[in-house]
Amino acid sequence: MHFLTLTDVRGRLIWISAARPGRTHDNTGARHDHILAHLRAAGLGALADLGFCGLYNDVRDPVIDTGFHASRTHKLAAGQKNAHRVLAIGRAPVEHCFVHLKNRRILAKLRTDPGRATQLLRALLVLTNLEVNRRRG
């Protein structure tokens, strides 16, 4: 099962995409949901992992920051490594949000059609936010 999420800077879930088959790439899901257009229209930006590298992003007006991709033949420069550290710090609340979602055992064993899974994900959005709000008090 594959889905995309948007969180705020504190790690609260804002939006969950429709469920798709697990083989769906992050870029494909983002294009299908028009995430760049929605973020640009709202005047927002996003920090994303390297799974979103290659997503069309206007260099003069970037909406999604993914960091830099390294390979065996192309090592990262010191400045790029520092940029990755800053990006990781900014993404930490997002990863904590995913931990809350992944703690729901139903997602680990979910084998159903995407329509039903989408309804379940939207319900988890509400429940996870209620739980996080209760913990933060």
PDB file of C-alpha atoms in Angstrom:
ATOM      1  CA  MET A   1       0.000   0.000   0.000  1.00  0.00           C
ATOM      2  CA  HIS A   2       1.398   3.406  -0.957  1.00  0.00           C
ATOM      3  CA  PHE A   3       0.187   6.797   0.180  1.00  0.00           C
ATOM      4  CA  LEU A   4       1.585  10.291   0.565  1.00  0.00           C
ATOM      5  CA  THR A   5       1.145  12.593   3.530  1.00  0.00           C
ATOM      6  CA  LEU A   6       1.668  16.252   4.320  1.00  0.00           C
ATOM      7  CA  THR A   7       2.421  17.407   7.842  1.00  0.00           C
ATOM      8  CA  ASP A   8       2.964  20.746   9.468  1.00  0.00           C
ATOM      9  CA  VAL A   9       6.279  21.754  11.060  1.00  0.00           C
ATOM     10  CA  ARG A  10       5.246  20.151  14.354  1.00  0.00           C
ATOM     11  CA  GLY A  11       4.552  16.789  12.729  1.00  0.00           C
ATOM     12  CA  ARG A  12       0.758  16.936  12.766  1.00  0.00           C
ATOM     13  CA  LEU A  13      -0.883  15.221   9.835  1.00  0.00           C
ATOM     14  CA  ILE A  14      -2.591  17.676   7.509  1.00  0.00           C
ATOM     15  CA  TRP A  15      -3.429  15.488   4.527  1.00  0.00           C
ATOM     16  CA  ILE A  16      -3.229  11.871   3.371  1.00  0.00           C
ATOM     17  CA  SER A  17      -3.500  10.923  -0.278  1.00  0.00           C
ATOM     18  CA  ALA A  18      -5.668   8.193  -1.666  1.00  0.00           C
ATOM     19  CA  ALA A  19      -4.201   4.707  -1.287  1.00  0.00           C
ATOM     20  CA  ARG A  20      -2.429   3.231  -4.277  1.00  0.00           C
ATOM     21  CA  PRO A  21      -0.715  -0.075  -4.977  1.00  0.00           C
ATOM     22  CA  GLY A  22       2.618  -0.439  -3.178  1.00  0.00           C
ATOM     23  CA  ARG A  23       4.573  -0.394  -6.420  1.00  0.00           C
ATOM     24  CA  THR A  24       3.612   3.262  -7.032  1.00  0.00           C
ATOM     25  CA  HIS A  25       6.605   5.613  -7.006  1.00  0.00           C
ATOM     26  CA  ASP A  26       6.516   8.765  -4.869  1.00  0.00           C
ATOM     27  CA  ASN A  27       6.819  11.011  -7.929  1.00  0.00           C
ATOM     28  CA  THR A  28       3.921   9.277  -9.664  1.00  0.00           C
ATOM     29  CA  GLY A  29       1.699   9.760  -6.630  1.00  0.00           C
ATOM     30  CA  ALA A  30       2.739  13.407  -6.283  1.00  0.00           C
ATOM     31  CA  ARG A  31       2.003  14.091  -9.953  1.00  0.00           C
ATOM     32  CA  HIS A  32      -1.359  12.336  -9.778  1.00  0.00           C
ATOM     33  CA  ASP A  33      -2.381  14.380  -6.725  1.00  0.00           C
ATOM     34  CA  HIS A  34      -0.986  17.649  -8.188  1.00  0.00           C
ATOM     35  CA  ILE A  35       0.929  18.293  -4.984  1.00  0.00           C
ATOM     36  CA  LEU A  36       3.259  20.892  -6.493  1.00  0.00           C
ATOM     37  CA  ALA A  37       0.355  22.928  -7.864  1.00  0.00           C
ATOM     38  CA  HIS A  38      -1.535  22.802  -4.563  1.00  0.00           C
ATOM     39  CA  LEU A  39       1.536  23.822  -2.554  1.00  0.00           C
ATOM     40  CA  ARG A  40       2.355  26.644  -4.965  1.00  0.00           C
ATOM     41  CA  ALA A  41      -1.256  27.904  -4.917  1.00  0.00           C
ATOM     42  CA  ALA A  42      -1.204  27.952  -1.109  1.00  0.00           C
ATOM     43  CA  GLY A  43       2.185  29.684  -1.053  1.00  0.00           C
ATOM     44  CA  LEU A  44       3.760  26.781   0.819  1.00  0.00           C
ATOM     45  CA  GLY A  45       6.862  24.680   0.420  1.00  0.00           C
ATOM     46  CA  ALA A  46       7.733  21.180   1.559  1.00  0.00           C
ATOM     47  CA  LEU A  47      10.721  19.173   2.720  1.00  0.00           C
ATOM     48  CA  ALA A  48      10.766  15.739   1.130  1.00  0.00           C
ATOM     49  CA  ASP A  49      12.991  12.684   1.079  1.00  0.00           C
ATOM     50  CA  LEU A  50      15.119  11.615  -1.873  1.00  0.00           C
ATOM     51  CA  GLY A  51      12.197   9.594  -3.282  1.00  0.00           C
ATOM     52  CA  PHE A  52      10.948  12.864  -4.748  1.00  0.00           C
ATOM     53  CA  CYS A  53      14.160  13.667  -6.662  1.00  0.00           C
ATOM     54  CA  GLY A  54      13.325  14.201 -10.289  1.00  0.00           C
ATOM     55  CA  LEU A  55       9.862  15.575  -9.624  1.00  0.00           C
ATOM     56  CA  TYR A  56       9.563  18.646 -11.824  1.00  0.00           C
ATOM     57  CA  ASN A  57      10.366  21.549  -9.580  1.00  0.00           C
ATOM     58  CA  ASP A  58      10.971  25.043 -10.959  1.00  0.00           C
ATOM     59  CA  VAL A  59      14.569  25.947 -10.099  1.00  0.00           C
ATOM     60  CA  ARG A  60      13.715  29.649  -9.793  1.00  0.00           C
ATOM     61  CA  ASP A  61      10.739  28.956  -7.505  1.00  0.00           C
ATOM     62  CA  PRO A  62      11.190  25.557  -5.834  1.00  0.00           C
ATOM     63  CA  VAL A  63       8.297  24.121  -3.896  1.00  0.00           C
ATOM     64  CA  ILE A  64       9.815  20.854  -2.680  1.00  0.00           C
ATOM     65  CA  ASP A  65      13.337  20.566  -1.255  1.00  0.00           C
ATOM     66  CA  THR A  66      14.715  17.033  -1.500  1.00  0.00           C
ATOM     67  CA  GLY A  67      18.402  17.490  -0.938  1.00  0.00           C
ATOM     68  CA  PHE A  68      21.065  16.058  -3.211  1.00  0.00           C
ATOM     69  CA  HIS A  69      21.431  12.612  -4.712  1.00  0.00           C
ATOM     70  CA  ALA A  70      24.833  10.929  -4.339  1.00  0.00           C
ATOM     71  CA  SER A  71      26.203   7.938  -6.204  1.00  0.00           C
ATOM     72  CA  ARG A  72      29.432   5.974  -6.306  1.00  0.00           C
ATOM     73  CA  THR A  73      30.807   8.276  -8.970  1.00  0.00           C
ATOM     74  CA  HIS A  74      29.317  11.517  -7.622  1.00  0.00           C
ATOM     75  CA  LYS A  75      30.103  12.107  -3.965  1.00  0.00           C
ATOM     76  CA  LEU A  76      28.472  14.930  -2.039  1.00  0.00           C
ATOM     77  CA  ALA A  77      30.460  18.092  -1.349  1.00  0.00           C
ATOM     78  CA  ALA A  78      30.809  19.379   2.220  1.00  0.00           C
ATOM     79  CA  GLY A  79      28.128  22.036   1.637  1.00  0.00           C
ATOM     80  CA  GLN A  80      25.717  19.430   0.292  1.00  0.00           C
ATOM     81  CA  LYS A  81      26.311  17.234   3.356  1.00  0.00           C
ATOM     82  CA  ASN A  82      25.555  20.206   5.608  1.00  0.00           C
ATOM     83  CA  ALA A  83      22.385  20.869   3.619  1.00  0.00           C
ATOM     84  CA  HIS A  84      21.359  17.238   4.229  1.00  0.00           C
ATOM     85  CA  ARG A  85      21.855  17.679   7.978  1.00  0.00           C
ATOM     86  CA  VAL A  86      19.630  20.754   7.999  1.00  0.00           C
ATOM     87  CA  LEU A  87      17.032  18.933   5.896  1.00  0.00           C
ATOM     88  CA  ALA A  88      17.108  15.949   8.263  1.00  0.00           C
ATOM     89  CA  ILE A  89      16.516  18.226  11.258  1.00  0.00           C
ATOM     90  CA  GLY A  90      13.532  19.807   9.502  1.00  0.00           C
ATOM     91  CA  ARG A  91      12.125  16.405   8.533  1.00  0.00           C
ATOM     92  CA  ALA A  92      12.402  14.883  12.029  1.00  0.00           C
ATOM     93  CA  PRO A  93       8.819  15.818  13.051  1.00  0.00           C
ATOM     94  CA  VAL A  94       7.547  14.256   9.809  1.00  0.00           C
ATOM     95  CA  GLU A  95       9.305  10.999  10.597  1.00  0.00           C
ATOM     96  CA  HIS A  96       7.784  11.035  14.089  1.00  0.00           C
ATOM     97  CA  CYS A  97       4.377  11.390  12.438  1.00  0.00           C
ATOM     98  CA  PHE A  98       5.086   8.314  10.307  1.00  0.00           C
ATOM     99  CA  VAL A  99       6.017   6.393  13.442  1.00  0.00           C
ATOM    100  CA  HIS A 100       2.572   7.165  14.864  1.00  0.00           C
ATOM    101  CA  LEU A 101       0.950   5.914  11.658  1.00  0.00           C
ATOM    102  CA  LYS A 102       3.097   2.797  11.416  1.00  0.00           C
ATOM    103  CA  ASN A 103       2.300   1.880  15.017  1.00  0.00           C
ATOM    104  CA  ARG A 104      -1.190   1.117  13.778  1.00  0.00           C
ATOM    105  CA  ARG A 105      -0.935  -2.607  13.138  1.00  0.00           C
ATOM    106  CA  ILE A 106      -3.797  -2.541  10.700  1.00  0.00           C
ATOM    107  CA  LEU A 107      -1.584  -0.793   8.124  1.00  0.00           C
ATOM    108  CA  ALA A 108       1.021  -3.564   8.266  1.00  0.00           C
ATOM    109  CA  LYS A 109      -1.476  -6.259   7.305  1.00  0.00           C
ATOM    110  CA  LEU A 110      -3.829  -4.249   5.144  1.00  0.00           C
ATOM    111  CA  ARG A 111      -4.912  -6.259   2.081  1.00  0.00           C
ATOM    112  CA  THR A 112      -7.930  -4.588   0.545  1.00  0.00           C
ATOM    113  CA  ASP A 113      -8.901  -2.494  -2.426  1.00  0.00           C
ATOM    114  CA  PRO A 114      -7.571   1.088  -2.546  1.00  0.00           C
ATOM    115  CA  GLY A 115     -11.020   2.640  -2.006  1.00  0.00           C
ATOM    116  CA  ARG A 116     -11.492   0.953   1.351  1.00  0.00           C
ATOM    117  CA  ALA A 117      -7.888   1.595   2.292  1.00  0.00           C
ATOM    118  CA  THR A 118      -8.356   5.302   1.539  1.00  0.00           C
ATOM    119  CA  GLN A 119     -11.320   5.468   3.934  1.00  0.00           C
ATOM    120  CA  LEU A 120      -9.224   3.749   6.592  1.00  0.00           C
ATOM    121  CA  LEU A 121      -6.314   6.156   6.028  1.00  0.00           C
ATOM    122  CA  ARG A 122      -8.590   9.173   6.376  1.00  0.00           C
ATOM    123  CA  ALA A 123      -9.952   7.770   9.644  1.00  0.00           C
ATOM    124  CA  LEU A 124      -6.387   7.226  10.859  1.00  0.00           C
ATOM    125  CA  LEU A 125      -5.639  10.855  10.007  1.00  0.00           C
ATOM    126  CA  VAL A 126      -8.270  11.985  12.481  1.00  0.00           C
ATOM    127  CA  LEU A 127      -7.371   9.433  15.160  1.00  0.00           C
ATOM    128  CA  THR A 128      -3.636  10.104  14.942  1.00  0.00           C
ATOM    129  CA  ASN A 129      -4.147  13.862  15.263  1.00  0.00           C
ATOM    130  CA  LEU A 130      -6.394  13.347  18.290  1.00  0.00           C
ATOM    131  CA  GLU A 131      -3.767  11.124  19.900  1.00  0.00           C
ATOM    132  CA  VAL A 132      -0.894  13.516  19.176  1.00  0.00           C
ATOM    133  CA  ASN A 133      -2.902  16.486  20.506  1.00  0.00           C
ATOM    134  CA  ARG A 134      -3.727  14.573  23.683  1.00  0.00           C
ATOM    135  CA  ARG A 135      -0.042  13.712  24.266  1.00  0.00           C
ATOM    136  CA  ARG A 136       1.128  17.274  23.698  1.00  0.00           C
ATOM    137  CA  GLY A 137      -1.571  18.406  26.030  1.00  0.00           C
TER     138      GLY A 137
END
